[in-house]
CSV table of C-alpha atoms in Angstrom, one decimal:
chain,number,residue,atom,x,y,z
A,1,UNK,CA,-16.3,55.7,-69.6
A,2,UNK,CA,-19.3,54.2,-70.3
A,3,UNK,CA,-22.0,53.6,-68.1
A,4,UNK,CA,-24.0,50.8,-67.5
A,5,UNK,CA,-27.4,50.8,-65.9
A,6,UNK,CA,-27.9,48.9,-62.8
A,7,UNK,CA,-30.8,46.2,-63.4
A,8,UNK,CA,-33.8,47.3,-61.6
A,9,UNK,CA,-34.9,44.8,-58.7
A,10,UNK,CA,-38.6,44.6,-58.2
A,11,UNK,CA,-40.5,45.3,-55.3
A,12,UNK,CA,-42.4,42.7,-54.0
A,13,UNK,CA,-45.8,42.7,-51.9
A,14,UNK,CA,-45.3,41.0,-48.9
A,15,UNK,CA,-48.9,38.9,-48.6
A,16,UNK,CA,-47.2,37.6,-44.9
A,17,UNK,CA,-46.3,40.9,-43.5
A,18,UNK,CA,-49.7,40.9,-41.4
A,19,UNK,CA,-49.7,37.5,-40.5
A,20,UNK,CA,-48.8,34.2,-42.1
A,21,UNK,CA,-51.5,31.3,-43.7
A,22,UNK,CA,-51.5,28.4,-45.3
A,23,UNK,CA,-52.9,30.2,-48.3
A,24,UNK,CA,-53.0,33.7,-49.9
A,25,UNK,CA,-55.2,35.7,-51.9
A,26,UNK,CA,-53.8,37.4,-54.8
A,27,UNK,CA,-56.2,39.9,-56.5
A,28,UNK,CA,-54.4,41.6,-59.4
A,29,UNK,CA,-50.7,41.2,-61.6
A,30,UNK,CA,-47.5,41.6,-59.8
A,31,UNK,CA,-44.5,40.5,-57.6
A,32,UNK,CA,-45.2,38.8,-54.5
A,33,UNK,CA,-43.7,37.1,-51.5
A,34,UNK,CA,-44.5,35.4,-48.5
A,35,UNK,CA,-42.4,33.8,-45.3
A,36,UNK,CA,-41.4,30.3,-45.1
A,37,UNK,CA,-43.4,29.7,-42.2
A,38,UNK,CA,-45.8,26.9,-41.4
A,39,UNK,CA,-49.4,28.7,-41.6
A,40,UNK,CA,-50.9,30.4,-38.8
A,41,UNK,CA,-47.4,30.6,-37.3
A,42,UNK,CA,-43.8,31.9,-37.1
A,43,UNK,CA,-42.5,28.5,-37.1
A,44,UNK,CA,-39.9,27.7,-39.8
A,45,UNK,CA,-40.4,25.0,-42.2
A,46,UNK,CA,-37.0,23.7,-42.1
A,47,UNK,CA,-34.0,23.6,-44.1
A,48,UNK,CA,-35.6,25.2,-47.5
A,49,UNK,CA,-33.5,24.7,-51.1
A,50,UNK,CA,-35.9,25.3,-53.2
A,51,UNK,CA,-39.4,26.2,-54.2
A,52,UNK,CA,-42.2,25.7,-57.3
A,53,UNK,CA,-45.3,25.1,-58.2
A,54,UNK,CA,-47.1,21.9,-57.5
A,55,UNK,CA,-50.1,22.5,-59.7
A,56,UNK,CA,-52.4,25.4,-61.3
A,57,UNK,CA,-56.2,25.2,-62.8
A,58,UNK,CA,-58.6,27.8,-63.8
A,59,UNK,CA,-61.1,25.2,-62.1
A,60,UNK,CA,-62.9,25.1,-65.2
A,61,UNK,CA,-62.2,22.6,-68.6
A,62,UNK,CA,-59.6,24.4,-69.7
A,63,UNK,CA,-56.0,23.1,-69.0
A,64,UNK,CA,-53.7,25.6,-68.1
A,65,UNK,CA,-50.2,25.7,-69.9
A,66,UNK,CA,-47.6,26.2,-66.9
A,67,UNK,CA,-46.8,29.9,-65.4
A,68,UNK,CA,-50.8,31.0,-66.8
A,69,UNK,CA,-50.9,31.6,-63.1
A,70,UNK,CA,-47.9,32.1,-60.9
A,71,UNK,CA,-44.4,31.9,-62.7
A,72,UNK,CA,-40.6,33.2,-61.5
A,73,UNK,CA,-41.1,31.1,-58.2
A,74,UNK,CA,-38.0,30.9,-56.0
A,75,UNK,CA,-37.0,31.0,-52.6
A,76,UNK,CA,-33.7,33.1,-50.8
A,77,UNK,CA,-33.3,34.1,-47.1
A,78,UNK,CA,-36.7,32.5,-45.4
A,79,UNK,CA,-38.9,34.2,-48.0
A,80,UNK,CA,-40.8,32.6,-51.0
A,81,UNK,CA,-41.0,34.7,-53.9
A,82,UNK,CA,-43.1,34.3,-57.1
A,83,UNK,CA,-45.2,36.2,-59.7
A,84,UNK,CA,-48.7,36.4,-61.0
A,85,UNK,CA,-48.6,36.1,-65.4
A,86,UNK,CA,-48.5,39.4,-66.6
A,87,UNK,CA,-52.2,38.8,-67.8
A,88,UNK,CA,-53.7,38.2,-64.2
A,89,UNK,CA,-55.9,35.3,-64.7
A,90,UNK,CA,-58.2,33.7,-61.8
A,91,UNK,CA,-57.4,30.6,-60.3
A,92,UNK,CA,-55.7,28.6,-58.0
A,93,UNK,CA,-52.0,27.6,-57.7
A,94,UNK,CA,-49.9,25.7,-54.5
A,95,UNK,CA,-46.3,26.3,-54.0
A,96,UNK,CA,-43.9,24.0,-52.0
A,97,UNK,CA,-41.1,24.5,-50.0
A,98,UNK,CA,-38.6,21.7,-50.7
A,99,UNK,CA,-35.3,20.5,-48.9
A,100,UNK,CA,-32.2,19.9,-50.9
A,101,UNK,CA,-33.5,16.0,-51.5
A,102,UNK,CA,-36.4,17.5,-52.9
A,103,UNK,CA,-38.9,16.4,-50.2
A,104,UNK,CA,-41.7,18.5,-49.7
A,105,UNK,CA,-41.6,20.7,-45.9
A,106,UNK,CA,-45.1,22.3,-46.5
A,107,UNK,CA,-46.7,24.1,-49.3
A,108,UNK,CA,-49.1,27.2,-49.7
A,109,UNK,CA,-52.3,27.8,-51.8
A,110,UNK,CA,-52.0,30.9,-53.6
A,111,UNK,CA,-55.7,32.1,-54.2
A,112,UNK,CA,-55.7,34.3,-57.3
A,113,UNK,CA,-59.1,35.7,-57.6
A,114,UNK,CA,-60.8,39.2,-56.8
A,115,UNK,CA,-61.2,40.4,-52.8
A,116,UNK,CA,-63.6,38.1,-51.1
A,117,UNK,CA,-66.7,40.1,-49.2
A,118,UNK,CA,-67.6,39.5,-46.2
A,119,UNK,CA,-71.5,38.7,-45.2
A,120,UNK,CA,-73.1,39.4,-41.9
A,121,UNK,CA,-74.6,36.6,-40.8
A,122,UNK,CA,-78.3,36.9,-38.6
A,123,UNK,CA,-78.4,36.9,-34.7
A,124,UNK,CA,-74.9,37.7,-34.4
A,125,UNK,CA,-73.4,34.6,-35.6
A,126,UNK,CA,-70.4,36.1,-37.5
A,127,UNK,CA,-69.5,37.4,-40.9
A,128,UNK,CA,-69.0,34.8,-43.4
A,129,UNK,CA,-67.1,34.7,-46.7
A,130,UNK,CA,-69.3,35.3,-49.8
A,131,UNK,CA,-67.6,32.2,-51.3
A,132,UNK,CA,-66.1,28.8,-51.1
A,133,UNK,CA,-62.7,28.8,-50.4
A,134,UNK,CA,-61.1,29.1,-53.8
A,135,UNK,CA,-63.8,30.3,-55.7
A,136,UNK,CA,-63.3,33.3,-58.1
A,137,UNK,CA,-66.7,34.2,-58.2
A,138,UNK,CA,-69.8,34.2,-55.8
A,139,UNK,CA,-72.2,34.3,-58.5
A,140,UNK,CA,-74.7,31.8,-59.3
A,141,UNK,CA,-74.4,29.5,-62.0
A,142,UNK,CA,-70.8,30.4,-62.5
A,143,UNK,CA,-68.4,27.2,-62.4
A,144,UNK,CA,-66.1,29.9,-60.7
A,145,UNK,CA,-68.2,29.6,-57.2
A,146,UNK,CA,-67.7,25.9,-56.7
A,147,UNK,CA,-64.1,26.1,-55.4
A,148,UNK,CA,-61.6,23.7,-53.7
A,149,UNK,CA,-62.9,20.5,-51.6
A,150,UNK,CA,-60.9,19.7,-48.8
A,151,UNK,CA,-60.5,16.7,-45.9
A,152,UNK,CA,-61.2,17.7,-42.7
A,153,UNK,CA,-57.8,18.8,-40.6
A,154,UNK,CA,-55.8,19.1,-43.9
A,155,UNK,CA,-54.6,22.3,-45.0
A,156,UNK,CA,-54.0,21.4,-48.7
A,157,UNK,CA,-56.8,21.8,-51.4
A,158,UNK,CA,-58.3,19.2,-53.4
A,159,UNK,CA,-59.5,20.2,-57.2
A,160,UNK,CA,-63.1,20.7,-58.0
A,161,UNK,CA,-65.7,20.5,-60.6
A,162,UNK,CA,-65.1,21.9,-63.8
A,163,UNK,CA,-69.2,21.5,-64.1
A,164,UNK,CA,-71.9,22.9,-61.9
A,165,UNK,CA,-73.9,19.8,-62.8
A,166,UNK,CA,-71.7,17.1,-63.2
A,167,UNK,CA,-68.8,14.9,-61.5
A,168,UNK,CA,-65.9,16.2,-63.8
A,169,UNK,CA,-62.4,17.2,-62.3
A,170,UNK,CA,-61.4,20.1,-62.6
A,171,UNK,CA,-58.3,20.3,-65.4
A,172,UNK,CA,-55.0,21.5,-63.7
A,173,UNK,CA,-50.5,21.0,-64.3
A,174,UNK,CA,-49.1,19.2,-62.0
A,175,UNK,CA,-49.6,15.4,-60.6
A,176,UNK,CA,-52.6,14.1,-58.9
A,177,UNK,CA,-51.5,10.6,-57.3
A,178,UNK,CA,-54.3,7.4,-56.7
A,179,UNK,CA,-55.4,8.3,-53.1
A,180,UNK,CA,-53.5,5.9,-51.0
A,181,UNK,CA,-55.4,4.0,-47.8
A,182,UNK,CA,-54.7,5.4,-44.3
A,183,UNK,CA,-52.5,3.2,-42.0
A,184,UNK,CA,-49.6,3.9,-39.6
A,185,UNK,CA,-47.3,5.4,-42.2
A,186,UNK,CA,-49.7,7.0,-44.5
A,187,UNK,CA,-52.6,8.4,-42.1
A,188,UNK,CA,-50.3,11.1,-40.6
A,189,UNK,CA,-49.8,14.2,-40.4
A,190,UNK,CA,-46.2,14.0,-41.9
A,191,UNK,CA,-47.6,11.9,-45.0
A,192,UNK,CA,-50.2,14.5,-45.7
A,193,UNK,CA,-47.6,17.8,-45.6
A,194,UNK,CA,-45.1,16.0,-47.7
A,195,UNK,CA,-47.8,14.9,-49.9
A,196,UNK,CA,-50.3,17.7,-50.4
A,197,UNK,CA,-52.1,16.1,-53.3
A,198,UNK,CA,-52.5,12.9,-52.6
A,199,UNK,CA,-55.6,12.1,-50.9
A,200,UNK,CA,-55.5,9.7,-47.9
A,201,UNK,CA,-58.9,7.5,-47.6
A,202,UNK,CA,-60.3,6.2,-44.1
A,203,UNK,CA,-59.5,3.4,-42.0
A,204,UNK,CA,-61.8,1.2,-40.4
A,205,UNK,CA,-60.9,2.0,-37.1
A,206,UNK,CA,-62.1,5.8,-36.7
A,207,UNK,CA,-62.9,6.5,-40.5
A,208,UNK,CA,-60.8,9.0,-40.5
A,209,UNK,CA,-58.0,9.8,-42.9
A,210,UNK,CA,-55.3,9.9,-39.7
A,211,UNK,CA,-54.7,7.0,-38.6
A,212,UNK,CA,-54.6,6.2,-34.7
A,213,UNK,CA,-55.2,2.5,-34.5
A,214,UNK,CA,-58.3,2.8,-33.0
A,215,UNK,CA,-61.7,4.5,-32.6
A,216,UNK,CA,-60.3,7.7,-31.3
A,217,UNK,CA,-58.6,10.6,-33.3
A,218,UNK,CA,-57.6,14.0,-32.6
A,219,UNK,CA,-59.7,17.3,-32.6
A,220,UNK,CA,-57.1,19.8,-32.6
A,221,UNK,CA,-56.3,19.6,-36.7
A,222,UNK,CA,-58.7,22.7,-36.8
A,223,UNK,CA,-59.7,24.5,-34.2
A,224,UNK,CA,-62.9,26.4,-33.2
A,225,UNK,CA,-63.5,29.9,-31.5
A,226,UNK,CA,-62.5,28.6,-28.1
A,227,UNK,CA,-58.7,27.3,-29.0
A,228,UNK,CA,-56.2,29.1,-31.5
A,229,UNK,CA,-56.6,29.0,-35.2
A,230,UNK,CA,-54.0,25.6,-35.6
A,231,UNK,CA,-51.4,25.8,-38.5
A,232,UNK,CA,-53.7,23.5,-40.8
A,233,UNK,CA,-56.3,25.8,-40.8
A,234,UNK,CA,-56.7,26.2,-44.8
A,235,UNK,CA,-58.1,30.0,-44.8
A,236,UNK,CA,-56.8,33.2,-45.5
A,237,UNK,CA,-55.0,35.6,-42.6
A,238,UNK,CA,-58.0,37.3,-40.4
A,239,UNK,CA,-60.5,34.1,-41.8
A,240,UNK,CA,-60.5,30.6,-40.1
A,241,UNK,CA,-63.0,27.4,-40.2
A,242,UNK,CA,-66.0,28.2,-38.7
A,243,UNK,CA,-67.8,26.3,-35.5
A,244,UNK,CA,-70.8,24.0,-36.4
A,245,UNK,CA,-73.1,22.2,-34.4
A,246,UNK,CA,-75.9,23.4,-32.6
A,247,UNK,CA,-74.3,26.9,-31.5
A,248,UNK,CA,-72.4,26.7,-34.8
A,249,UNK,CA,-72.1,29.7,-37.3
A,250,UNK,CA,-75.4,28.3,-39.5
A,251,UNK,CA,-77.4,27.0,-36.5
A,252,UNK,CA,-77.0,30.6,-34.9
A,253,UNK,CA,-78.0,32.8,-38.3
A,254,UNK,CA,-80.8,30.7,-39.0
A,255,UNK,CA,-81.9,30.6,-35.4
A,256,UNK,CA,-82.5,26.5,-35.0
A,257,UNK,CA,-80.3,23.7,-35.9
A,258,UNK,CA,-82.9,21.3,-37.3
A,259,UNK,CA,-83.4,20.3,-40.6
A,260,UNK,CA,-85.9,21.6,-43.1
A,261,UNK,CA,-86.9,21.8,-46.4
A,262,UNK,CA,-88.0,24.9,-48.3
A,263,UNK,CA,-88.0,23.6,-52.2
A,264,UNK,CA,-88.3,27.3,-53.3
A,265,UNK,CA,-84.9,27.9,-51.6
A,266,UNK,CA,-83.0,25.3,-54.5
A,267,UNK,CA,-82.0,27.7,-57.9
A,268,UNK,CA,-82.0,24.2,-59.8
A,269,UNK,CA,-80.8,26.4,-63.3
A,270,UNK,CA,-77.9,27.5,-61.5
A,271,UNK,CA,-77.6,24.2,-59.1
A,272,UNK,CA,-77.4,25.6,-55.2
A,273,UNK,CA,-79.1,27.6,-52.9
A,274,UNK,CA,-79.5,31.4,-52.2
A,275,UNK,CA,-79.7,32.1,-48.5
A,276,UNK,CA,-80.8,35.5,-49.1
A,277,UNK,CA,-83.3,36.4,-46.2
A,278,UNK,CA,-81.8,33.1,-44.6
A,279,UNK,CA,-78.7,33.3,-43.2
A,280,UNK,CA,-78.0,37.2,-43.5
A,281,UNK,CA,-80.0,39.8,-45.7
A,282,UNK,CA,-77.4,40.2,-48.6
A,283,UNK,CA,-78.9,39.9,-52.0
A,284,UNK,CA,-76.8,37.1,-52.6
A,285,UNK,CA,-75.6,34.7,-50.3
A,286,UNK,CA,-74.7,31.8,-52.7
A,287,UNK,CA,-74.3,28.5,-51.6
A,288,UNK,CA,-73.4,26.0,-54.6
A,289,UNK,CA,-74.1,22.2,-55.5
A,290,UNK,CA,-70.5,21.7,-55.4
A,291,UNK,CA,-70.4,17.8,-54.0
A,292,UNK,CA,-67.9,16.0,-52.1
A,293,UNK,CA,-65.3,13.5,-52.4
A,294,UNK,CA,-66.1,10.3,-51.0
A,295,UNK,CA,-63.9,9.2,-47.9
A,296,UNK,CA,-64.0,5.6,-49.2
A,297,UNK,CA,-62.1,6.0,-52.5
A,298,UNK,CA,-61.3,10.2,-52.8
A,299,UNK,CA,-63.7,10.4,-55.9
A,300,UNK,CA,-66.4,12.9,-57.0
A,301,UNK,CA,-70.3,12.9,-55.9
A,302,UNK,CA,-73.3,14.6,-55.9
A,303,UNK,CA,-71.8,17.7,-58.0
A,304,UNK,CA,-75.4,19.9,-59.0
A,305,UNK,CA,-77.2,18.1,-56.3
A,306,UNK,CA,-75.6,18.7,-52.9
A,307,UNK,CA,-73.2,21.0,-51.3
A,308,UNK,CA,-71.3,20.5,-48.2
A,309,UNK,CA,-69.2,22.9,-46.0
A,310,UNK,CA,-67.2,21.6,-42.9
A,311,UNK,CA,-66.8,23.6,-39.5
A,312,UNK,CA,-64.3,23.2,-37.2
A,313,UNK,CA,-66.1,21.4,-34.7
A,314,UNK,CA,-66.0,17.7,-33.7
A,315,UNK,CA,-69.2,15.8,-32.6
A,316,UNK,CA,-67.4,12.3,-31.3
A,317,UNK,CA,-65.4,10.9,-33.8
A,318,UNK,CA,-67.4,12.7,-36.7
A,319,UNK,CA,-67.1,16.7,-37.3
A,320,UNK,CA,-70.5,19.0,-38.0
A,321,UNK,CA,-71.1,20.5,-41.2
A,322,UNK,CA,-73.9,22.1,-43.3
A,323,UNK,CA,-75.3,20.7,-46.3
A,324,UNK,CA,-78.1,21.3,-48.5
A,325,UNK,CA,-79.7,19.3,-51.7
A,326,UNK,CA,-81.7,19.4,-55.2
A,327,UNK,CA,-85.2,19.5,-53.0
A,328,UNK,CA,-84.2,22.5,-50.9
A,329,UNK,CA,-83.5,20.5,-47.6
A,330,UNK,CA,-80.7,22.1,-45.3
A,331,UNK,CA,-79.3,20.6,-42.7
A,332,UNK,CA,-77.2,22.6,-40.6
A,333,UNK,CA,-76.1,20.7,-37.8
A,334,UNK,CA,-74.9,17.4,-40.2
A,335,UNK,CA,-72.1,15.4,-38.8
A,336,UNK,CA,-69.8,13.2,-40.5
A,337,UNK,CA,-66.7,11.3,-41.7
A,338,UNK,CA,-63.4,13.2,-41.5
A,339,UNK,CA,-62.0,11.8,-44.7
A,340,UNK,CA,-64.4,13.2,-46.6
A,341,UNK,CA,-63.4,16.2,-49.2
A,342,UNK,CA,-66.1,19.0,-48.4
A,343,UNK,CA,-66.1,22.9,-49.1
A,344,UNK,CA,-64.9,25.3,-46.2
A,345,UNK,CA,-66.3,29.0,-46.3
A,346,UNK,CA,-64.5,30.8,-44.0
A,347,UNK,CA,-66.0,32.4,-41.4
A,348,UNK,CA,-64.0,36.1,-40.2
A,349,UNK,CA,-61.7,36.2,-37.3
């Protein structure tokens, strides 16, 4: 008799098994899965017959080739199961759970890049992130630290810059639709899970991407210290957006939150700021020129001249975030329009 070996089945690291997110962090080659659970919860997405990849980019100038990233995706028995190349490359990759017409239920951003540090912050404001969300670097000068840009209340990442300096996209696989206008049918929350990458711009009424019909809009999209981390919150498990505002996480370490300008703080070579001394006594606490995307049409500004970073606190209809610029002005108490595309740095739970 002769007999045949049994295929080996591989073990997989469960990245959920702590808690769930709407994105994971994936820091060297191997098997991986995660539940079919809308983030920050143990709700089920629904009635799941497939999974794959929406998109992946190195965030640089480089196009990726498909599976560079993430490959083998699939999805059996509530879990989504996928792989990292078998040369683990940094970068960023989102996986969706579809239903058997192929809608999209919800989709995850698999963060492929190496373990995140964490920064203590002065005056007991927190420990921050020592990056962007999606960054694979904290360095300065490196394209790497820029990361993903993100509306405010949407758990799905926009690309970046493939240029410290300049307003290029990012290259990536996948689709990017035109951004569509919000309205009744488009400026909701259903719209924006079941399109992840298209980018919704503001209506008149609140300038906001979700659409109420009038001036008012809803808070609760992410949350702040005093409420539960919501299911949109974009961070990683243990991380969520941090508050802003005058008792907010900057305003705190920096011990006011008014404006100034310190021109020695800009790094104009390697386009951002070094809070070193500022915010926390690090070496490095790197804060890049990484722009925004404007609310009124979803396209690139300011890349190499101004960063931005949203909190998780409203102020009105607008929502407080820090930003700094070219001549060393911070401001970390700013407030704005929600349908902006801004950085998030996650601040730890």
């Amino acid at each position: 008799m002769i007999l045949v070996p049994t295929p080996s089945v591989p073990e997989y690291v469960d990245l959920s098994e702590d808690s769930s997110a709407n994105s994971y962090i994936v820091s060297q080659k191997g098997n991986y899965k995660f539940k079919a659970v809308k983030g920050n919860s143990s709700e089920s997405v629904g009635a799941v017959s497939s999974a794959e990849v929406l998109w992946e980019t190195f965030g640089t100038d480089v196009t990726p080739n498909v599976g560079d990233l993430v490959k083998n995706v699939s999805y059996n028995n509530g879990e989504v199961t996928f792989q990292t190349a078998d040369t683990f490359t940094r970068g960023n990759a989102v996986i969706a759970a579809k239903d058997a017409s192929g809608n999209i239920l919800w989709s995850w951003h698999i963060w492929l890049t190496d373990q995140p540090q964490g920064q203590v912050y002065y005056n007991n404001a927190g420990t921050m992130m020592d990056r962007n969300l999606g960054a694979t670097s904290a360095s300065p000068g490196d394209v790497g630290a820029l990361g993903l840009l993100y509306q405010w209340g949407r758990k799905d990442p926009f690309l970046g810059s493939s240029s410290i300096s300049s307003n290029i996209e990012a290259k990536s696989t996948g689709t990017w639709p035109s951004a569509v206008s919000s309205n009744s049918t488009k400026g909701t929350i259903e719209y924006a899970t079941a399109y992840p990458t298209t980018f919704i711009k503001y209506n008149i009424s609140n300038y906001d991407w979700y659409y109420t019909g009038s001036s008012t809009t809803d808070n609760t999209r992410w949350t702040t210290s005093t409420t539960t981390k919501s299911i949109y919150d974009p961070c990683p498990s243990g991380w969520r957006v941090p508050d802003g505002g005058d008792n907010g996480i900057w305003s705190k370490a920096l011990g006011s939150s008014s404006s100034f300008t310190q021109s020695s703080l800009y790094d104009s070579t390697n386009e951002g700021m070094n809070f070193s001394g500022k915010l926390g006594s690090a070496s490095t606490i790197w804060y890049p020129a990484s722009g925004s995307r404007s609310y009124y049409d979803g396209r690139f500004n300011n890349v190499g001249q101004r960063g931005y970073w949203w909190s998780a606190s409203p102020s009105s209809d607008d929502i407080y975030y820090l930003t700094c610029q070219y001549n060393g002005s911070v401001w970390p108490s700013s407030k704005n329009y929600r349908a902006f595309g801004y950085s998030v740095r996650c601040l730890k739970e």
